[in-house]
PDB file of C-alpha atoms in Angstrom:
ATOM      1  CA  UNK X   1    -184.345 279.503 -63.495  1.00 97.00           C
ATOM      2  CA  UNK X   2    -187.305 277.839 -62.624  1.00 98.00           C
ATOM      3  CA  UNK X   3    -187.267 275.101 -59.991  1.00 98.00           C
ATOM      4  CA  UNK X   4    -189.267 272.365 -59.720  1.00 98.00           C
ATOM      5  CA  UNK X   5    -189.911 270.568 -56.375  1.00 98.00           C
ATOM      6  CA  UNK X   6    -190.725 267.106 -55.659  1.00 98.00           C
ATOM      7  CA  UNK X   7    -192.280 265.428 -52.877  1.00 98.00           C
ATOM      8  CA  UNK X   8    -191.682 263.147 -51.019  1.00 98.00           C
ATOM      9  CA  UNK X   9    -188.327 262.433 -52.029  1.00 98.00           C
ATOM     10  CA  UNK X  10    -188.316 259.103 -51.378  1.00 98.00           C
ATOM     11  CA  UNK X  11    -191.392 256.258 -51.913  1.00 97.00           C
ATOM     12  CA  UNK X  12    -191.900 252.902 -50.408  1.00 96.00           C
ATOM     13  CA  UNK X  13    -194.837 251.099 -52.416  1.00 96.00           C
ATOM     14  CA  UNK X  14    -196.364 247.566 -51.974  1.00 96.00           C
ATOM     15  CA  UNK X  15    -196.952 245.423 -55.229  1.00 96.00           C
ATOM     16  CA  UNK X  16    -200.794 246.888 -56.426  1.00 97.00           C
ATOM     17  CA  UNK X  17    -200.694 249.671 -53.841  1.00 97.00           C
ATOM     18  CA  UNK X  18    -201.740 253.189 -55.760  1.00 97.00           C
ATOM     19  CA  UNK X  19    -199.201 255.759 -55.096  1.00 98.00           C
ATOM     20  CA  UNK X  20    -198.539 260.064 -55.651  1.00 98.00           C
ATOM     21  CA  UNK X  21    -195.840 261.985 -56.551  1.00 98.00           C
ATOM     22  CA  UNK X  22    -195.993 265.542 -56.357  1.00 98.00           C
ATOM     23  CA  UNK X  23    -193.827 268.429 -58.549  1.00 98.00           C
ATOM     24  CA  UNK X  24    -194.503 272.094 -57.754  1.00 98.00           C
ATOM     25  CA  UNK X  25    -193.058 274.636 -59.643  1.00 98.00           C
ATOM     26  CA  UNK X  26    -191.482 278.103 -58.772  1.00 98.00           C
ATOM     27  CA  UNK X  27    -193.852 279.904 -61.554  1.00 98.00           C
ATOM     28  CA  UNK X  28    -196.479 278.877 -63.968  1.00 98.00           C
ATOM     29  CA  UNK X  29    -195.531 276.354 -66.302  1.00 98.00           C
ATOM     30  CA  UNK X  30    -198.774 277.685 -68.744  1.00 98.00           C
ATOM     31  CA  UNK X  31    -197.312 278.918 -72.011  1.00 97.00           C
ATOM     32  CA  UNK X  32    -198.107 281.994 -73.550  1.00 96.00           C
ATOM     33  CA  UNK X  33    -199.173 279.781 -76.616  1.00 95.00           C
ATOM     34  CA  UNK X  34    -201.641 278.234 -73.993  1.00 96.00           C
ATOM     35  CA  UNK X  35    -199.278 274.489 -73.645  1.00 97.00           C
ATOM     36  CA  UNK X  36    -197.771 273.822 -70.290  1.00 98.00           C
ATOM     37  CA  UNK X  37    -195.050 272.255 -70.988  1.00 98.00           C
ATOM     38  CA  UNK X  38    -194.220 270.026 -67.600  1.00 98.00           C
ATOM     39  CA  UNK X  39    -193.234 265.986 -68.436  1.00 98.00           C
ATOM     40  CA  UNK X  40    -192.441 263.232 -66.409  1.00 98.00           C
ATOM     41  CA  UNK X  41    -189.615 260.898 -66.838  1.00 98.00           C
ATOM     42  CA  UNK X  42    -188.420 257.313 -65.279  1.00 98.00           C
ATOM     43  CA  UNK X  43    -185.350 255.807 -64.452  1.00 98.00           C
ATOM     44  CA  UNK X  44    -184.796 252.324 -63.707  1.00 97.00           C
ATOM     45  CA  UNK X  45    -181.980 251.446 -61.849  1.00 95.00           C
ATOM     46  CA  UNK X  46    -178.431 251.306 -64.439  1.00 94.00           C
ATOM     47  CA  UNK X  47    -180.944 252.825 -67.103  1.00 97.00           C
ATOM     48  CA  UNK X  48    -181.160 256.239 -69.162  1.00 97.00           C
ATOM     49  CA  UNK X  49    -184.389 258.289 -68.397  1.00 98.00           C
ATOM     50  CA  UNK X  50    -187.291 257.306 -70.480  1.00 98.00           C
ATOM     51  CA  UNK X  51    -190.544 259.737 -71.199  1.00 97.00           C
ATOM     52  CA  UNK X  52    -193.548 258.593 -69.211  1.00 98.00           C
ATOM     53  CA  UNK X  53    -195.909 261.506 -69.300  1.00 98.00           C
ATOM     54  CA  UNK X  54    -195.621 264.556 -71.733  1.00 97.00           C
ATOM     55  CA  UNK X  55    -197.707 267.732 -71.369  1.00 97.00           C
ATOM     56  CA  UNK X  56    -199.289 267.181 -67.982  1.00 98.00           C
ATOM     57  CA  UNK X  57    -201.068 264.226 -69.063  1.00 98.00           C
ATOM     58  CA  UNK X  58    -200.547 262.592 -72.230  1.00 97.00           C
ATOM     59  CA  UNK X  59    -199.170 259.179 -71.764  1.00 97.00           C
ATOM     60  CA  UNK X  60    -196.460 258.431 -74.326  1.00 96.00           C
ATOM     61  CA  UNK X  61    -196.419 255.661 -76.590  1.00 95.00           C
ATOM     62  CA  UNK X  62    -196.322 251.991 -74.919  1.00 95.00           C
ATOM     63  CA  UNK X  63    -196.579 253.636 -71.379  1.00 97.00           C
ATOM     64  CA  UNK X  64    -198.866 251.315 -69.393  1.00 97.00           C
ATOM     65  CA  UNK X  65    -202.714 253.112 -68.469  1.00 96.00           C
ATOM     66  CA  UNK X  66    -201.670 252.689 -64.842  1.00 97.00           C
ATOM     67  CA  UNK X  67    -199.720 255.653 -65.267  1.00 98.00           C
ATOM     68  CA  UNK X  68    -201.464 259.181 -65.057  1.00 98.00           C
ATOM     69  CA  UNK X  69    -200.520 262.977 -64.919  1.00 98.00           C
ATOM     70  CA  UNK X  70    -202.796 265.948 -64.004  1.00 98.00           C
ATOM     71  CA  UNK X  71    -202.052 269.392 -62.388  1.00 98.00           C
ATOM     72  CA  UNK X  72    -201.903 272.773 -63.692  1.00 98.00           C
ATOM     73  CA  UNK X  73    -200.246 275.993 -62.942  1.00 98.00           C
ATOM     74  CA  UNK X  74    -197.700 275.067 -60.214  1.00 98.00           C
ATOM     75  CA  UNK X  75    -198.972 272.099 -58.870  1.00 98.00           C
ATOM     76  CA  UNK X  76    -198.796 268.285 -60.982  1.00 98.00           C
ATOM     77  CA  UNK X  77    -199.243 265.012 -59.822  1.00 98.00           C
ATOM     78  CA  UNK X  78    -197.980 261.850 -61.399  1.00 98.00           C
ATOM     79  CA  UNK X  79    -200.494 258.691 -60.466  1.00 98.00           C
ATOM     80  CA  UNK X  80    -199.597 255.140 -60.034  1.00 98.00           C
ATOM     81  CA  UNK X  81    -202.396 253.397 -59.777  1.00 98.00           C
ATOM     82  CA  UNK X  82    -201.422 249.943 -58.582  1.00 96.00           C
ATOM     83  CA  UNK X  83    -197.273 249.992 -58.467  1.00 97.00           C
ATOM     84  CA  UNK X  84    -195.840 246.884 -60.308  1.00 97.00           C
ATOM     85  CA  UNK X  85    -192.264 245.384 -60.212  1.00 95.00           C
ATOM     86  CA  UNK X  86    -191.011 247.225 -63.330  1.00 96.00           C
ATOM     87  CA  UNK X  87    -192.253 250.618 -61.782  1.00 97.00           C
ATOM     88  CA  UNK X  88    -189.059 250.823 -59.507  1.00 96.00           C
ATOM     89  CA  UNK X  89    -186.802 253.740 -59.697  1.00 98.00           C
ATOM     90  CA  UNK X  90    -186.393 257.221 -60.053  1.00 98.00           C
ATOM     91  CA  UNK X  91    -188.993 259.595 -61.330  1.00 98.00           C
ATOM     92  CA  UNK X  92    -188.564 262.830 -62.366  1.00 98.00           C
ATOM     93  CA  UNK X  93    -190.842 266.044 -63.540  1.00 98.00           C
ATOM     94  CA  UNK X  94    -189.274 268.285 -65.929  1.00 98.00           C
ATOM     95  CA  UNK X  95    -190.519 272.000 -67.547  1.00 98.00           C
ATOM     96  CA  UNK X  96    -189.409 273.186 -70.453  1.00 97.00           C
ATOM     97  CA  UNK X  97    -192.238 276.164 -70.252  1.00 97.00           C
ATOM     98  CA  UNK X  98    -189.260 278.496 -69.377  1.00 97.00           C
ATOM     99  CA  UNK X  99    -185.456 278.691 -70.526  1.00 94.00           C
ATOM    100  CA  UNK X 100    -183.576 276.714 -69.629  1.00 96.00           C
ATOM    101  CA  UNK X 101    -185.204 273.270 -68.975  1.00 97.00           C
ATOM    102  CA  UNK X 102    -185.233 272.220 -65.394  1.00 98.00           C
ATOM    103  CA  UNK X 103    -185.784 268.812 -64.069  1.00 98.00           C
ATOM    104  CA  UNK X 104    -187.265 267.997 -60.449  1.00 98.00           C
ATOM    105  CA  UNK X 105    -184.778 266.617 -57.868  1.00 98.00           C
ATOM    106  CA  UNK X 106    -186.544 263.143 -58.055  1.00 98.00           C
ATOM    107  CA  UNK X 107    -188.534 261.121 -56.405  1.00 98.00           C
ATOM    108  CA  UNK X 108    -187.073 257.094 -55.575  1.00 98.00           C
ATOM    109  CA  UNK X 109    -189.857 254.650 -56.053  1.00 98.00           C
ATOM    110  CA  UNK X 110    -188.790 251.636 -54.019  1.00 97.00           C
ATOM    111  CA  UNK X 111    -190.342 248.416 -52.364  1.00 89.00           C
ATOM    112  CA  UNK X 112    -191.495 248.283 -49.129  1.00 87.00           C
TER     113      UNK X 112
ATOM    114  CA  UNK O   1    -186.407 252.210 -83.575  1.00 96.00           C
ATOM    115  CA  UNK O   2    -184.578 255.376 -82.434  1.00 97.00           C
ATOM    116  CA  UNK O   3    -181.032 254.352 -81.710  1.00 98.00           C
ATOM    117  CA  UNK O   4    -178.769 256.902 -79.827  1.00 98.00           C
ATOM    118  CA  UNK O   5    -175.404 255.793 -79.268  1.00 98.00           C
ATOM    119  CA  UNK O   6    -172.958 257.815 -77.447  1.00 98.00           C
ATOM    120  CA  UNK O   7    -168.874 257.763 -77.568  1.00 98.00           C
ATOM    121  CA  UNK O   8    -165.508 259.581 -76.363  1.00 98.00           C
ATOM    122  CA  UNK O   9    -165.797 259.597 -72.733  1.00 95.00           C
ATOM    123  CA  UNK O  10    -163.333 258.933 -70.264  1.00 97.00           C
ATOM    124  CA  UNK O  11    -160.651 260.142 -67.695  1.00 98.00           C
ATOM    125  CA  UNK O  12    -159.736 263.724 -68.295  1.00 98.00           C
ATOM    126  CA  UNK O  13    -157.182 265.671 -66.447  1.00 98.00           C
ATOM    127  CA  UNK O  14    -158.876 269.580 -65.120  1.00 98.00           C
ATOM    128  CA  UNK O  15    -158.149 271.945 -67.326  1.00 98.00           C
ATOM    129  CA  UNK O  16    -158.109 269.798 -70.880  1.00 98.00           C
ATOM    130  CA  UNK O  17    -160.798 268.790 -72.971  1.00 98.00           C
ATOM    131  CA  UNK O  18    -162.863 266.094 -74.721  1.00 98.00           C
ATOM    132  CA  UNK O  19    -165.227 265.587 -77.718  1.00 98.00           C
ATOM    133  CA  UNK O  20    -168.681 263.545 -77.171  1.00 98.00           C
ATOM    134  CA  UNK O  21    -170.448 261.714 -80.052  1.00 98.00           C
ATOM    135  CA  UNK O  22    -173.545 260.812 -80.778  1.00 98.00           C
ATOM    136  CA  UNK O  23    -174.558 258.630 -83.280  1.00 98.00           C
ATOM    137  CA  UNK O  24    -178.463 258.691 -84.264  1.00 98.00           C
ATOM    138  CA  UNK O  25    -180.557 256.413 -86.158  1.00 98.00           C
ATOM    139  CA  UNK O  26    -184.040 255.374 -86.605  1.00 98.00           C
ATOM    140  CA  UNK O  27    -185.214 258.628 -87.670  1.00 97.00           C
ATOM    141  CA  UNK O  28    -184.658 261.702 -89.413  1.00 98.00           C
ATOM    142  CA  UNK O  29    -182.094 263.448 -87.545  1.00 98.00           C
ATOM    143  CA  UNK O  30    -182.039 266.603 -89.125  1.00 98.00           C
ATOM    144  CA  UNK O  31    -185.656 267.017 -88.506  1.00 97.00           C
ATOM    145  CA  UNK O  32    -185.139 267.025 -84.427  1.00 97.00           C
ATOM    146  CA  UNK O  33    -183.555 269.743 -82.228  1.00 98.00           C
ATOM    147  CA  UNK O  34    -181.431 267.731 -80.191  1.00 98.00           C
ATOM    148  CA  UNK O  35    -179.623 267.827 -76.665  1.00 98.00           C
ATOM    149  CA  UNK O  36    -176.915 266.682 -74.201  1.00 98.00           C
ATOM    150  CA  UNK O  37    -178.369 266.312 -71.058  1.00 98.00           C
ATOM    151  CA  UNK O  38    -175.875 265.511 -67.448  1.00 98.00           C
ATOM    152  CA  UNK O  39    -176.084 263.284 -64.615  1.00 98.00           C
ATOM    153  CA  UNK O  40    -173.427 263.521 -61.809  1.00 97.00           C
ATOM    154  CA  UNK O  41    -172.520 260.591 -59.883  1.00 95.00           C
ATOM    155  CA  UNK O  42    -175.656 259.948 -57.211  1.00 91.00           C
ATOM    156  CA  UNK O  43    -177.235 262.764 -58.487  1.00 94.00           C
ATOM    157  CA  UNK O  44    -179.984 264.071 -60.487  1.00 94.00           C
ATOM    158  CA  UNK O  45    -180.275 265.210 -64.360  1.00 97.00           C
ATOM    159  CA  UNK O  46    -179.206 268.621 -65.806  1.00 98.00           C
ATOM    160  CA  UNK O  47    -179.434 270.260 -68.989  1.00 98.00           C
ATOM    161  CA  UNK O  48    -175.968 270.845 -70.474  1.00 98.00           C
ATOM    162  CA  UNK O  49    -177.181 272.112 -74.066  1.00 98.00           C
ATOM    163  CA  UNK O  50    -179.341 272.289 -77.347  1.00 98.00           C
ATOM    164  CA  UNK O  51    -179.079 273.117 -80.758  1.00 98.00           C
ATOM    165  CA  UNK O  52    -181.732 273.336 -83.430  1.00 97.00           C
ATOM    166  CA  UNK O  53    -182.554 271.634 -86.851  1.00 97.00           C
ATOM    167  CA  UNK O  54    -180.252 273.362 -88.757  1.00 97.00           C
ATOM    168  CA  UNK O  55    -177.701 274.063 -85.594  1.00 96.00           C
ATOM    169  CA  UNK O  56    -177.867 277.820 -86.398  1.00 97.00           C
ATOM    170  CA  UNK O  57    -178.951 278.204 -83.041  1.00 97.00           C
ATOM    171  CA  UNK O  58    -177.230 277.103 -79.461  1.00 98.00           C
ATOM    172  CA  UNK O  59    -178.454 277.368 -76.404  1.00 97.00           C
ATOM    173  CA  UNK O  60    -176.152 276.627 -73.287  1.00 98.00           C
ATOM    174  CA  UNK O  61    -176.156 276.415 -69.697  1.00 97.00           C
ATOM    175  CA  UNK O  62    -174.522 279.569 -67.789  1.00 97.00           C
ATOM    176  CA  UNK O  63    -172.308 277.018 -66.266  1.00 97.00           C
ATOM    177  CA  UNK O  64    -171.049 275.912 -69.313  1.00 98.00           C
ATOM    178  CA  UNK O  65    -170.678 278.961 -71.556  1.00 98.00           C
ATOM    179  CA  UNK O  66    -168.052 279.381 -73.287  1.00 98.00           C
ATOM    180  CA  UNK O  67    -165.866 276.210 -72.550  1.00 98.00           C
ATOM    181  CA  UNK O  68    -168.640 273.428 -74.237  1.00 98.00           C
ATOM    182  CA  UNK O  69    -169.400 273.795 -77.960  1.00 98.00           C
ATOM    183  CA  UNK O  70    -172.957 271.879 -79.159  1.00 98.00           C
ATOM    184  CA  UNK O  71    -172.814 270.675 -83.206  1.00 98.00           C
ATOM    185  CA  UNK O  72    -173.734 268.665 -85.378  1.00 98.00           C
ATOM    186  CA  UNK O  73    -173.450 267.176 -89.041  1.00 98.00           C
ATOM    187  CA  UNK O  74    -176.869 265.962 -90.334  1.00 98.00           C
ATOM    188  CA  UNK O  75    -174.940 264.507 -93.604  1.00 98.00           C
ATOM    189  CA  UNK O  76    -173.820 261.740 -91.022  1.00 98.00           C
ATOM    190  CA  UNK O  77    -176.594 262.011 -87.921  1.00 98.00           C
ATOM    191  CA  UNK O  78    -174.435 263.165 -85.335  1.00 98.00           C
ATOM    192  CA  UNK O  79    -174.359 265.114 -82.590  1.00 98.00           C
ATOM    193  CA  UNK O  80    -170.869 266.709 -80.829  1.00 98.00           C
ATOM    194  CA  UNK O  81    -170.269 268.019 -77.590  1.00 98.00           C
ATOM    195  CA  UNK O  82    -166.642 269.854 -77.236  1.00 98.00           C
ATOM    196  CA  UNK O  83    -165.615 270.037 -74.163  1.00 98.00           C
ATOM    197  CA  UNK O  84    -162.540 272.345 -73.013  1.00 98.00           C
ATOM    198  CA  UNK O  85    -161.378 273.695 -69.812  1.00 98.00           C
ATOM    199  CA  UNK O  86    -162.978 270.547 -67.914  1.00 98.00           C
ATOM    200  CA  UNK O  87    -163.507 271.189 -64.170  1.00 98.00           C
ATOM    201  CA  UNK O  88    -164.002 268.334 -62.010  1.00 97.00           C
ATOM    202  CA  UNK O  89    -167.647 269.224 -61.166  1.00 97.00           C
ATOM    203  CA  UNK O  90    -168.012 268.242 -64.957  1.00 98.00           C
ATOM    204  CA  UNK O  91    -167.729 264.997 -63.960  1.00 98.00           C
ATOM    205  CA  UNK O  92    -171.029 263.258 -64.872  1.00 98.00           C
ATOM    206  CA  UNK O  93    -172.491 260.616 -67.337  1.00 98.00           C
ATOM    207  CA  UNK O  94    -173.729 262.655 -70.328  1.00 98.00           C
ATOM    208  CA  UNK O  95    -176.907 261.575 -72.422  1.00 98.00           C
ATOM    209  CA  UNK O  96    -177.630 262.389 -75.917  1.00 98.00           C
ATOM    210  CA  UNK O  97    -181.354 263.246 -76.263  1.00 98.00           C
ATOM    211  CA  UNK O  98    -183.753 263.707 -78.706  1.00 98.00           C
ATOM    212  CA  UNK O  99    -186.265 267.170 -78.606  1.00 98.00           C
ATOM    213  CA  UNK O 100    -189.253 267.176 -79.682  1.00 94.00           C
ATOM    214  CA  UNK O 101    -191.056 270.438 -80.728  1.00 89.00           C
ATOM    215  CA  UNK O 102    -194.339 269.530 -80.213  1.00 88.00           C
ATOM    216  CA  UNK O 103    -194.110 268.647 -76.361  1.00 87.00           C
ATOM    217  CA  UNK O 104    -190.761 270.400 -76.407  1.00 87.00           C
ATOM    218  CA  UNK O 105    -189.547 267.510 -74.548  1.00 92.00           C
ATOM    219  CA  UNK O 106    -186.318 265.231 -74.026  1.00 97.00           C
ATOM    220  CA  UNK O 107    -188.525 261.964 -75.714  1.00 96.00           C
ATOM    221  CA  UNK O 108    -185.349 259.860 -76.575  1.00 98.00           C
ATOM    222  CA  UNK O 109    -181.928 259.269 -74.631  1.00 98.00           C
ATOM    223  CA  UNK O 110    -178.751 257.101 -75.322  1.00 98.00           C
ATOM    224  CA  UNK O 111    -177.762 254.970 -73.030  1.00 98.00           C
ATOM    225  CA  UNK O 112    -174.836 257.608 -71.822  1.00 98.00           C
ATOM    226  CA  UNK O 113    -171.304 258.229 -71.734  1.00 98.00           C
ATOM    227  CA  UNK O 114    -169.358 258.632 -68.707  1.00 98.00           C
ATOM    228  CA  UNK O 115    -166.809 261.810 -68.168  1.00 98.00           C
ATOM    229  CA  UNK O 116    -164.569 261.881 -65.152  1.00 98.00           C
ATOM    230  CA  UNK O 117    -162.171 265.262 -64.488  1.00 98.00           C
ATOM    231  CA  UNK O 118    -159.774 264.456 -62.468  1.00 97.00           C
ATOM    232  CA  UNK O 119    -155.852 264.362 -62.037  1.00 96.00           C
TER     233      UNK O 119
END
């Protein structure tokens, strides 16, 4: 299975400060069909897992533009550029590329 | 709005087994693959299972192989999980998730259902 590692595992963010997560994966996540299939997810404290991010860098529906993927390969980065409130939590990356899906171990957004 | 609204969890002695539900709405549910995704306590998220469109086709976890069962009946948009033989490392809340094809992504989840095994 492929496994997808995230750094660091734990964040500590002022309100407006920019932040990085990282999620490197154990093999290309490029498709044969030329898609790389790697999305990110949040979840808020007491909350199911909501879709931030699909395909690298698309930003789902209602998803704030502070919010950005990029990355290729192995190696994606989820942006926050200027960390509000509602941003706490846990994010995740997660590749479907491969069989089966695998999700990151997460990465804990919290306030400093 | 997508709606997914999941029922039959509980306390569940090793060894005996349970039924999940998942009620859909909001969209048309036989047009999705869908999928039961885990969470064990304090821990992070795991694929359980998926079945397509039609649910012709399963796909399963090796940990779960033979003792979980994926369905589901499109005449009444909703999704099953059987669950026999529960070990305690079962233990987890369970989310019902949408698929989508294009991004082949989990882009909706129910609010979850929680499954203890333990005697």
């Amino acid at each position: 299975d492929v496994v997808l590692t995230q750094t660091p595992p734990t964040l500590s963010a002022t309100i407006g400060q920019s932040v990085s997560i990282s999620c490197r994966s154990s093999q290309s996540l490029l498709h044969s069909n030329g898609n790389t299939y790697l999305n990110w997810l949040l979840q808020r404290p007491g909350q199911p897992p909501q879709l931030l991010i699909y395909l690298v860098s698309r930003l789902e529906s209602g998803v704030p533009n502070r919010f950005s993927g990029s990355g290729s390969g192995t190696d994606f980065t989820l942006k926050i550029s200027g960390v509000e409130a509602e941003d706490l939590g846990v994010y995740y990356c997660v590749q479907s590329t491969h069989a089966p899906p695998t999700f990151g171990g997460g990465t804990k957004l919290e306030l400093k | 709005e997508v709606q997914l609204v999941e029922s039959g969890g509980g306390l569940v002695q090793p060894g005996r087994s349970m039924k999940l539900s998942c009620a859909a709405s909001g969209f048309t549910f036989s047009s999705f693959p869908m999928a039961w995704v885990r969470q064990a306590p304090t821990k992070g998220l795991e694929w359980v299972a998926t079945i397509s469109t039609s649910g012709g086709s399963t796909y399963y976890r090796d940990s779960v192989k033979g003792r979980f069962t994926i369905s589901r009946d499109n005449a009444k948009s909703t999704l099953y999980l059987q669950m026999n033989s529960l070990r305690s490392e079962d233990t987890a809340t369970y989310y019902c998730t949408r698929v989508d094809r294009l991004i082949r992504g989990f882009d909706y989840w129910g609010q979850g259902v929680m499954v203890t095994v333990s005697s």
